């Protein structure tokens, strides 16, 4: 990367600190660590993503952009880039983790390309794969893979997004003809926001209530042809274009509706539920609820890949903003001669460097998610427990990382000022495209509520019949201390032991175990507190129970967020522990401390109220965050270099050293002026002399 | 507005609560109050802004959008909508407050229209008005007003945005010809991001270092013709198109550079500094520093109008999201029959209703800013003190409101899910357009630092020679209590007096004086603390002093934010106090409490650390915020109605009752099915019966 005013410079992949004793960053080793388990697939995908023909072009009309992205999907097919996840029986690689790892790298080329690929192969194709059976795979997957059948994933309706179980489209079995009859009963039941629906989809996997013999067996998936060879809707099918969106305009999102559309019985994707010729329904899963969640659970890969794509977008944003921030100068400070590099301002460091730490946390947590995803989908460990863990982990991490990506890209945009607003510098476009990530594949708030319910469930299983005293002790055990909520006693003890010594306070807060204790204790106490408040819900009327639950909804979601933060912190800590290079281990430890202490700082009120942190220690946290951002600042360019993105991925003029060239030119101009004696004297200087 | 499930309905502008004793909202009276001092001008501008020919059209190319917005400016001219601020001598109305009030309403039509108007008449024209003198006014203003001269405001350079004093463009007086010679010495000195520069500007007000007789007198403004009648650059002038941006693409932002461009001496806008024929420089303001800030200060109206436009955008966003949230249903709750309206979920209320309260705060604070602006610019009170107050107020409020607008629009977007992402529903477009508001007319972080420096200056003037003990007492006086920082003593007293009674804790926190005490005490203590840390800076070397300042920069900016929040809260409180309608007074009090307590909740860690709030009271704050959002929820649709925007201003299909119509249709369908006995039985129900 470009040279900077920092005290650390990079030589052939390794960093050298000019300060004696400062740890050195081994860029190559950390870059390798970040690539993770599916390094090969990631590197292959980055070669693909670096190709200009796959890059987003600013200023295309929606129609041009849609056409371009469809063409890009064909390029991926030609490159053989998309078979990885499919079974060997249809020419695939049965490589689930590697497929997602490669797929999420496409976000650097164009998020529309990533998401349209995701619609085609991660949703439409994956639904046929996971919800269908061998005949379906044989019949359709080869053409899905080679894009002869572009398809839509017709699950969401205008009226139901988060609550998929309540969709209103029906597929009623007609015993007379052996067909399913698809119907859209009202406007709210139109399928909506579907990629490939407005233009390119010639088929879809349709989710509908399966009705046979007068019984509704719940939501099932069906393969439904949509358009004929000329691209016209088949009889009984209609639709609409969703038109321009806030981003992702390379994707032709649209609406679909169905009136007495007949499909053969065999088009039911029947892995988890089947209808025989006589109309009788059978399923390997007896409980309709469990069956539904099993079916939906097979589609978790969307959330997994969004989590990884969010990490990639954060890396791009920070590479752009930290590069610019290391070159840009504004306002004379100190010596009165040269303007100060803006990344040397404390505020600028405070804005960007905690987000750099968070990006590492998101990356390490995502790697663990991907490993678990691969375990389940490869069959290495697809126990119910592990599947459920995967779903909870995906829901928690996707929520946190997609929000973090928006916040990071916005902070990067603002940190680059007017140049950050130019489309060519990509920050606004990436943010606009990623905006929808926070509400699709599950609205983040709804996902976090699911996580919280899982936590409550685990909790109550563990403490069935226990009274609140036991629960509180559980929380206390995990926090490694007695809960003294409200009494302030523990806080006073901290005050006394830390008295007069910020150093001692800091010493405590930077210990790994202390951070773990605080973060873990918060989750368990929050869950215990809510569980206690809800413990009588079952005795209430349904309505009163719902009211009680609703009164705790906000805190419940905050508890899930705390859980997700803890998962990220634990993943980061495991990554630190597995790092062998001593310089990298030290610098990663600082980053992990910055991540952990930023969380504790953010939630300091909770820790103070609950007697887990004295005022003095809370102040020590803030002081130490200040010290950490300054300490990490000299490594910031090397750290973004470990992300491994090249100019072909970053493609922002302000991240190319252009600003440094301008600064150098300006400095040289003024120096020349001074040397030549042509510098005008300032009126201020004259006036000062006169005095 | 549309009917909802709320317990409050609107009848002819007045609200009626079905709960006995609930206060009633008088929509008409509150709407009138919100219109403020320049009601007439606002209403006129809203009539204008409602015209379809002024509305943003989604999906236009950048070129089409730019052409359309230029045409819209001509429509404004034809309507006589833009003379208000100009002097009567050139046909204006000399109505400064009314002009800004009207201007900021244009944001509802298209933010590009608002900002391009602002470039033409609020920056380019206003610079001629405020920095020029009578001959300039006579010569150019009529054609500026009627758009015969579209112009750019050429201040910012690629290399200098926030630090205007350091721009590098030079205007050197040539005594031989009596001309100024304009030069751009290097690439970083190109004028950049200027509206009207890429295409439409035929002249500009150029800011450059005025050099005469070998002396640089600092930044001055010059009138410089740019293009000939065919639209080609005049000799010596070149430029570039900034191209596509993250928003505001109806404006032709671009770059300009100058090589030996000669303009007559008379083109210096010479109100604050002049050059005689012999090249001698004179100014009515002796100090170059004060002169610079006086000149820049005349341009404060940009910040004032962005503050008002942010308020308008927040209103549009909330009207859309609260309308949709009152109609949209998702997930069955309680009775198990009907899905719940999403605004009845606590989380949804927590996401949107505090932002509704903040919108009122921003609106009332903006009204005070506008009154002060009018005082200064009408000459009713243009004392140095009042000018300085105006600038500080504008910097603080613009920063907070433009950030709040982005946060609000984003929360509204997410709260509307996929439909919020459709361009037709406007939330993404408004957010994209307003994104740049947080860094232009002053980067918000830089503006807040200016505010903080002013606070520090006031503070040190008041305590010249005082030691820290005096300063702390000052802080304590304002907070109405002794500062017991670190000892926890006050907190213990609170704990004891509140013991066992959340009701008593709540009773305290909802008192106006208690909120004032907390908010005021925080600002003064933060400033006192930083002042103490910086008190030795003058004894240090320049470099060490700068380092010390930098180590406190983040907290300094947070102190300025706290000051801005206090200003908003005080403005809200004054508005409540001036409300005569008793129902409105009660509901506004709840909103003000919600605004104040949300601030205290956000900063709870500070209050706890500094012994201003006990843990119990901090929890009471959160509990009361929960109660307030639920209490205000039934009024939310009536409250957005008081904003006074009609469907012609809102123009979002999801805010038209469309969702309610879909919900009604769905409900009717299922009811009919039941009545006809055609409802399929659910497998779940069958299984439950068998058990």
JSON list of C-alpha atoms in Angstrom, two decimals, chain B residues 273-384:
[
{"chain": "B", "resi": 273, "resn": "UNK", "atom": "CA", "xyz": [-12.18, 44.54, 1.90]},
{"chain": "B", "resi": 274, "resn": "UNK", "atom": "CA", "xyz": [-11.26, 46.62, -1.13]},
{"chain": "B", "resi": 275, "resn": "UNK", "atom": "CA", "xyz": [-8.35, 47.30, -3.41]},
{"chain": "B", "resi": 276, "resn": "UNK", "atom": "CA", "xyz": [-7.88, 50.78, -4.80]},
{"chain": "B", "resi": 277, "resn": "UNK", "atom": "CA", "xyz": [-6.62, 51.51, -8.32]},
{"chain": "B", "resi": 278, "resn": "UNK", "atom": "CA", "xyz": [-3.11, 51.87, -6.93]},
{"chain": "B", "resi": 279, "resn": "UNK", "atom": "CA", "xyz": [-3.30, 48.42, -5.42]},
{"chain": "B", "resi": 280, "resn": "UNK", "atom": "CA", "xyz": [-3.61, 49.53, -1.82]},
{"chain": "B", "resi": 281, "resn": "UNK", "atom": "CA", "xyz": [-5.84, 47.39, 0.37]},
{"chain": "B", "resi": 282, "resn": "UNK", "atom": "CA", "xyz": [-8.41, 48.69, 2.85]},
{"chain": "B", "resi": 283, "resn": "UNK", "atom": "CA", "xyz": [-10.97, 47.01, 5.06]},
{"chain": "B", "resi": 284, "resn": "UNK", "atom": "CA", "xyz": [-13.53, 48.17, 7.62]},
{"chain": "B", "resi": 285, "resn": "UNK", "atom": "CA", "xyz": [-12.37, 45.24, 9.76]},
{"chain": "B", "resi": 286, "resn": "UNK", "atom": "CA", "xyz": [-8.81, 45.53, 10.87]},
{"chain": "B", "resi": 287, "resn": "UNK", "atom": "CA", "xyz": [-8.17, 42.01, 12.09]},
{"chain": "B", "resi": 288, "resn": "UNK", "atom": "CA", "xyz": [-7.76, 39.59, 9.18]},
{"chain": "B", "resi": 289, "resn": "UNK", "atom": "CA", "xyz": [-9.11, 36.78, 11.35]},
{"chain": "B", "resi": 290, "resn": "UNK", "atom": "CA", "xyz": [-12.24, 38.65, 12.36]},
{"chain": "B", "resi": 291, "resn": "UNK", "atom": "CA", "xyz": [-12.71, 39.85, 8.79]},
{"chain": "B", "resi": 292, "resn": "UNK", "atom": "CA", "xyz": [-12.60, 36.29, 7.50]},
{"chain": "B", "resi": 293, "resn": "UNK", "atom": "CA", "xyz": [-15.11, 35.04, 10.04]},
{"chain": "B", "resi": 294, "resn": "UNK", "atom": "CA", "xyz": [-17.38, 38.00, 9.38]},
{"chain": "B", "resi": 295, "resn": "UNK", "atom": "CA", "xyz": [-17.42, 37.24, 5.68]},
{"chain": "B", "resi": 296, "resn": "UNK", "atom": "CA", "xyz": [-18.00, 33.55, 6.24]},
{"chain": "B", "resi": 297, "resn": "UNK", "atom": "CA", "xyz": [-20.62, 34.38, 8.84]},
{"chain": "B", "resi": 298, "resn": "UNK", "atom": "CA", "xyz": [-22.81, 36.12, 6.29]},
{"chain": "B", "resi": 299, "resn": "UNK", "atom": "CA", "xyz": [-23.29, 32.73, 4.67]},
{"chain": "B", "resi": 300, "resn": "UNK", "atom": "CA", "xyz": [-24.83, 31.07, 7.73]},
{"chain": "B", "resi": 301, "resn": "UNK", "atom": "CA", "xyz": [-28.19, 30.81, 6.03]},
{"chain": "B", "resi": 302, "resn": "UNK", "atom": "CA", "xyz": [-27.12, 27.58, 4.31]},
{"chain": "B", "resi": 303, "resn": "UNK", "atom": "CA", "xyz": [-26.80, 25.86, 7.67]},
{"chain": "B", "resi": 304, "resn": "UNK", "atom": "CA", "xyz": [-30.05, 27.39, 8.91]},
{"chain": "B", "resi": 305, "resn": "UNK", "atom": "CA", "xyz": [-31.97, 26.07, 5.92]},
{"chain": "B", "resi": 306, "resn": "UNK", "atom": "CA", "xyz": [-30.43, 22.58, 6.14]},
{"chain": "B", "resi": 307, "resn": "UNK", "atom": "CA", "xyz": [-31.64, 22.39, 9.73]},
{"chain": "B", "resi": 308, "resn": "UNK", "atom": "CA", "xyz": [-35.17, 23.18, 8.58]},
{"chain": "B", "resi": 309, "resn": "UNK", "atom": "CA", "xyz": [-35.00, 20.84, 5.60]},
{"chain": "B", "resi": 310, "resn": "UNK", "atom": "CA", "xyz": [-33.84, 18.03, 7.91]},
{"chain": "B", "resi": 311, "resn": "UNK", "atom": "CA", "xyz": [-36.93, 18.63, 10.05]},
{"chain": "B", "resi": 312, "resn": "UNK", "atom": "CA", "xyz": [-39.18, 18.44, 6.98]},
{"chain": "B", "resi": 313, "resn": "UNK", "atom": "CA", "xyz": [-37.56, 15.20, 5.80]},
{"chain": "B", "resi": 314, "resn": "UNK", "atom": "CA", "xyz": [-37.99, 13.65, 9.26]},
{"chain": "B", "resi": 315, "resn": "UNK", "atom": "CA", "xyz": [-41.66, 14.53, 9.12]},
{"chain": "B", "resi": 316, "resn": "UNK", "atom": "CA", "xyz": [-42.13, 12.92, 5.73]},
{"chain": "B", "resi": 317, "resn": "UNK", "atom": "CA", "xyz": [-40.30, 9.78, 6.82]},
{"chain": "B", "resi": 318, "resn": "UNK", "atom": "CA", "xyz": [-42.32, 9.41, 9.99]},
{"chain": "B", "resi": 319, "resn": "UNK", "atom": "CA", "xyz": [-45.61, 10.13, 8.27]},
{"chain": "B", "resi": 320, "resn": "UNK", "atom": "CA", "xyz": [-44.83, 7.27, 5.88]},
{"chain": "B", "resi": 321, "resn": "UNK", "atom": "CA", "xyz": [-43.56, 4.78, 8.46]},
{"chain": "B", "resi": 322, "resn": "UNK", "atom": "CA", "xyz": [-46.16, 5.53, 11.14]},
{"chain": "B", "resi": 323, "resn": "UNK", "atom": "CA", "xyz": [-49.01, 5.34, 8.65]},
{"chain": "B", "resi": 324, "resn": "UNK", "atom": "CA", "xyz": [-47.75, 2.02, 7.34]},
{"chain": "B", "resi": 325, "resn": "UNK", "atom": "CA", "xyz": [-46.99, 0.78, 10.86]},
{"chain": "B", "resi": 326, "resn": "UNK", "atom": "CA", "xyz": [-50.58, 1.55, 11.88]},
{"chain": "B", "resi": 327, "resn": "UNK", "atom": "CA", "xyz": [-52.00, -0.54, 9.04]},
{"chain": "B", "resi": 328, "resn": "UNK", "atom": "CA", "xyz": [-49.54, -3.34, 8.52]},
{"chain": "B", "resi": 329, "resn": "UNK", "atom": "CA", "xyz": [-50.19, -6.52, 10.45]},
{"chain": "B", "resi": 330, "resn": "UNK", "atom": "CA", "xyz": [-47.80, -9.37, 11.06]},
{"chain": "B", "resi": 331, "resn": "UNK", "atom": "CA", "xyz": [-47.92, -12.38, 13.37]},
{"chain": "B", "resi": 332, "resn": "UNK", "atom": "CA", "xyz": [-50.93, -13.44, 15.35]},
{"chain": "B", "resi": 333, "resn": "UNK", "atom": "CA", "xyz": [-50.78, -12.30, 18.95]},
{"chain": "B", "resi": 334, "resn": "UNK", "atom": "CA", "xyz": [-53.04, -12.52, 21.94]},
{"chain": "B", "resi": 335, "resn": "UNK", "atom": "CA", "xyz": [-56.48, -13.68, 20.92]},
{"chain": "B", "resi": 336, "resn": "UNK", "atom": "CA", "xyz": [-55.05, -15.97, 18.25]},
{"chain": "B", "resi": 337, "resn": "UNK", "atom": "CA", "xyz": [-57.43, -14.66, 15.64]},
{"chain": "B", "resi": 338, "resn": "UNK", "atom": "CA", "xyz": [-56.17, -11.49, 14.08]},
{"chain": "B", "resi": 339, "resn": "UNK", "atom": "CA", "xyz": [-52.64, -10.51, 13.24]},
{"chain": "B", "resi": 340, "resn": "UNK", "atom": "CA", "xyz": [-51.23, -7.64, 15.27]},
{"chain": "B", "resi": 341, "resn": "UNK", "atom": "CA", "xyz": [-50.73, -4.15, 13.91]},
{"chain": "B", "resi": 342, "resn": "UNK", "atom": "CA", "xyz": [-46.97, -3.75, 13.91]},
{"chain": "B", "resi": 343, "resn": "UNK", "atom": "CA", "xyz": [-47.03, -0.36, 15.63]},
{"chain": "B", "resi": 344, "resn": "UNK", "atom": "CA", "xyz": [-48.56, -2.15, 18.62]},
{"chain": "B", "resi": 345, "resn": "UNK", "atom": "CA", "xyz": [-45.33, -4.07, 19.11]},
{"chain": "B", "resi": 346, "resn": "UNK", "atom": "CA", "xyz": [-43.22, -2.45, 21.79]},
{"chain": "B", "resi": 347, "resn": "UNK", "atom": "CA", "xyz": [-40.08, -2.69, 19.69]},
{"chain": "B", "resi": 348, "resn": "UNK", "atom": "CA", "xyz": [-41.73, -0.90, 16.78]},
{"chain": "B", "resi": 349, "resn": "UNK", "atom": "CA", "xyz": [-42.89, 1.86, 19.12]},
{"chain": "B", "resi": 350, "resn": "UNK", "atom": "CA", "xyz": [-39.43, 2.10, 20.61]},
{"chain": "B", "resi": 351, "resn": "UNK", "atom": "CA", "xyz": [-37.94, 2.46, 17.13]},
{"chain": "B", "resi": 352, "resn": "UNK", "atom": "CA", "xyz": [-40.24, 5.16, 15.81]},
{"chain": "B", "resi": 353, "resn": "UNK", "atom": "CA", "xyz": [-41.93, 7.12, 18.57]},
{"chain": "B", "resi": 354, "resn": "UNK", "atom": "CA", "xyz": [-38.79, 8.60, 20.19]},
{"chain": "B", "resi": 355, "resn": "UNK", "atom": "CA", "xyz": [-37.92, 9.81, 16.69]},
{"chain": "B", "resi": 356, "resn": "UNK", "atom": "CA", "xyz": [-41.33, 11.43, 16.49]},
{"chain": "B", "resi": 357, "resn": "UNK", "atom": "CA", "xyz": [-40.53, 13.26, 19.73]},
{"chain": "B", "resi": 358, "resn": "UNK", "atom": "CA", "xyz": [-37.13, 14.25, 18.36]},
{"chain": "B", "resi": 359, "resn": "UNK", "atom": "CA", "xyz": [-38.81, 15.63, 15.24]},
{"chain": "B", "resi": 360, "resn": "UNK", "atom": "CA", "xyz": [-40.85, 17.99, 17.39]},
{"chain": "B", "resi": 361, "resn": "UNK", "atom": "CA", "xyz": [-37.69, 19.00, 19.24]},
{"chain": "B", "resi": 362, "resn": "UNK", "atom": "CA", "xyz": [-35.87, 19.68, 15.97]},
{"chain": "B", "resi": 363, "resn": "UNK", "atom": "CA", "xyz": [-38.84, 21.69, 14.70]},
{"chain": "B", "resi": 364, "resn": "UNK", "atom": "CA", "xyz": [-39.17, 23.89, 17.77]},
{"chain": "B", "resi": 365, "resn": "UNK", "atom": "CA", "xyz": [-35.42, 24.46, 17.96]},
{"chain": "B", "resi": 366, "resn": "UNK", "atom": "CA", "xyz": [-35.34, 25.34, 14.27]},
{"chain": "B", "resi": 367, "resn": "UNK", "atom": "CA", "xyz": [-38.05, 27.94, 14.79]},
{"chain": "B", "resi": 368, "resn": "UNK", "atom": "CA", "xyz": [-35.86, 29.65, 17.41]},
{"chain": "B", "resi": 369, "resn": "UNK", "atom": "CA", "xyz": [-32.88, 29.49, 15.06]},
{"chain": "B", "resi": 370, "resn": "UNK", "atom": "CA", "xyz": [-34.92, 31.05, 12.29]},
{"chain": "B", "resi": 371, "resn": "UNK", "atom": "CA", "xyz": [-36.10, 33.87, 14.54]},
{"chain": "B", "resi": 372, "resn": "UNK", "atom": "CA", "xyz": [-32.52, 34.61, 15.55]},
{"chain": "B", "resi": 373, "resn": "UNK", "atom": "CA", "xyz": [-31.41, 34.47, 11.93]},
{"chain": "B", "resi": 374, "resn": "UNK", "atom": "CA", "xyz": [-34.09, 36.96, 10.99]},
{"chain": "B", "resi": 375, "resn": "UNK", "atom": "CA", "xyz": [-33.13, 39.26, 13.87]},
{"chain": "B", "resi": 376, "resn": "UNK", "atom": "CA", "xyz": [-29.56, 39.41, 12.64]},
{"chain": "B", "resi": 377, "resn": "UNK", "atom": "CA", "xyz": [-30.21, 39.66, 8.93]},
{"chain": "B", "resi": 378, "resn": "UNK", "atom": "CA", "xyz": [-33.09, 42.11, 9.18]},
{"chain": "B", "resi": 379, "resn": "UNK", "atom": "CA", "xyz": [-30.78, 44.29, 11.28]},
{"chain": "B", "resi": 380, "resn": "UNK", "atom": "CA", "xyz": [-33.21, 44.22, 14.23]},
{"chain": "B", "resi": 381, "resn": "UNK", "atom": "CA", "xyz": [-30.37, 42.83, 16.33]},
{"chain": "B", "resi": 382, "resn": "UNK", "atom": "CA", "xyz": [-27.17, 42.35, 14.43]},
{"chain": "B", "resi": 383, "resn": "UNK", "atom": "CA", "xyz": [-24.82, 42.89, 17.35]},
{"chain": "B", "resi": 384, "resn": "UNK", "atom": "CA", "xyz": [-21.61, 40.90, 17.30]}
]
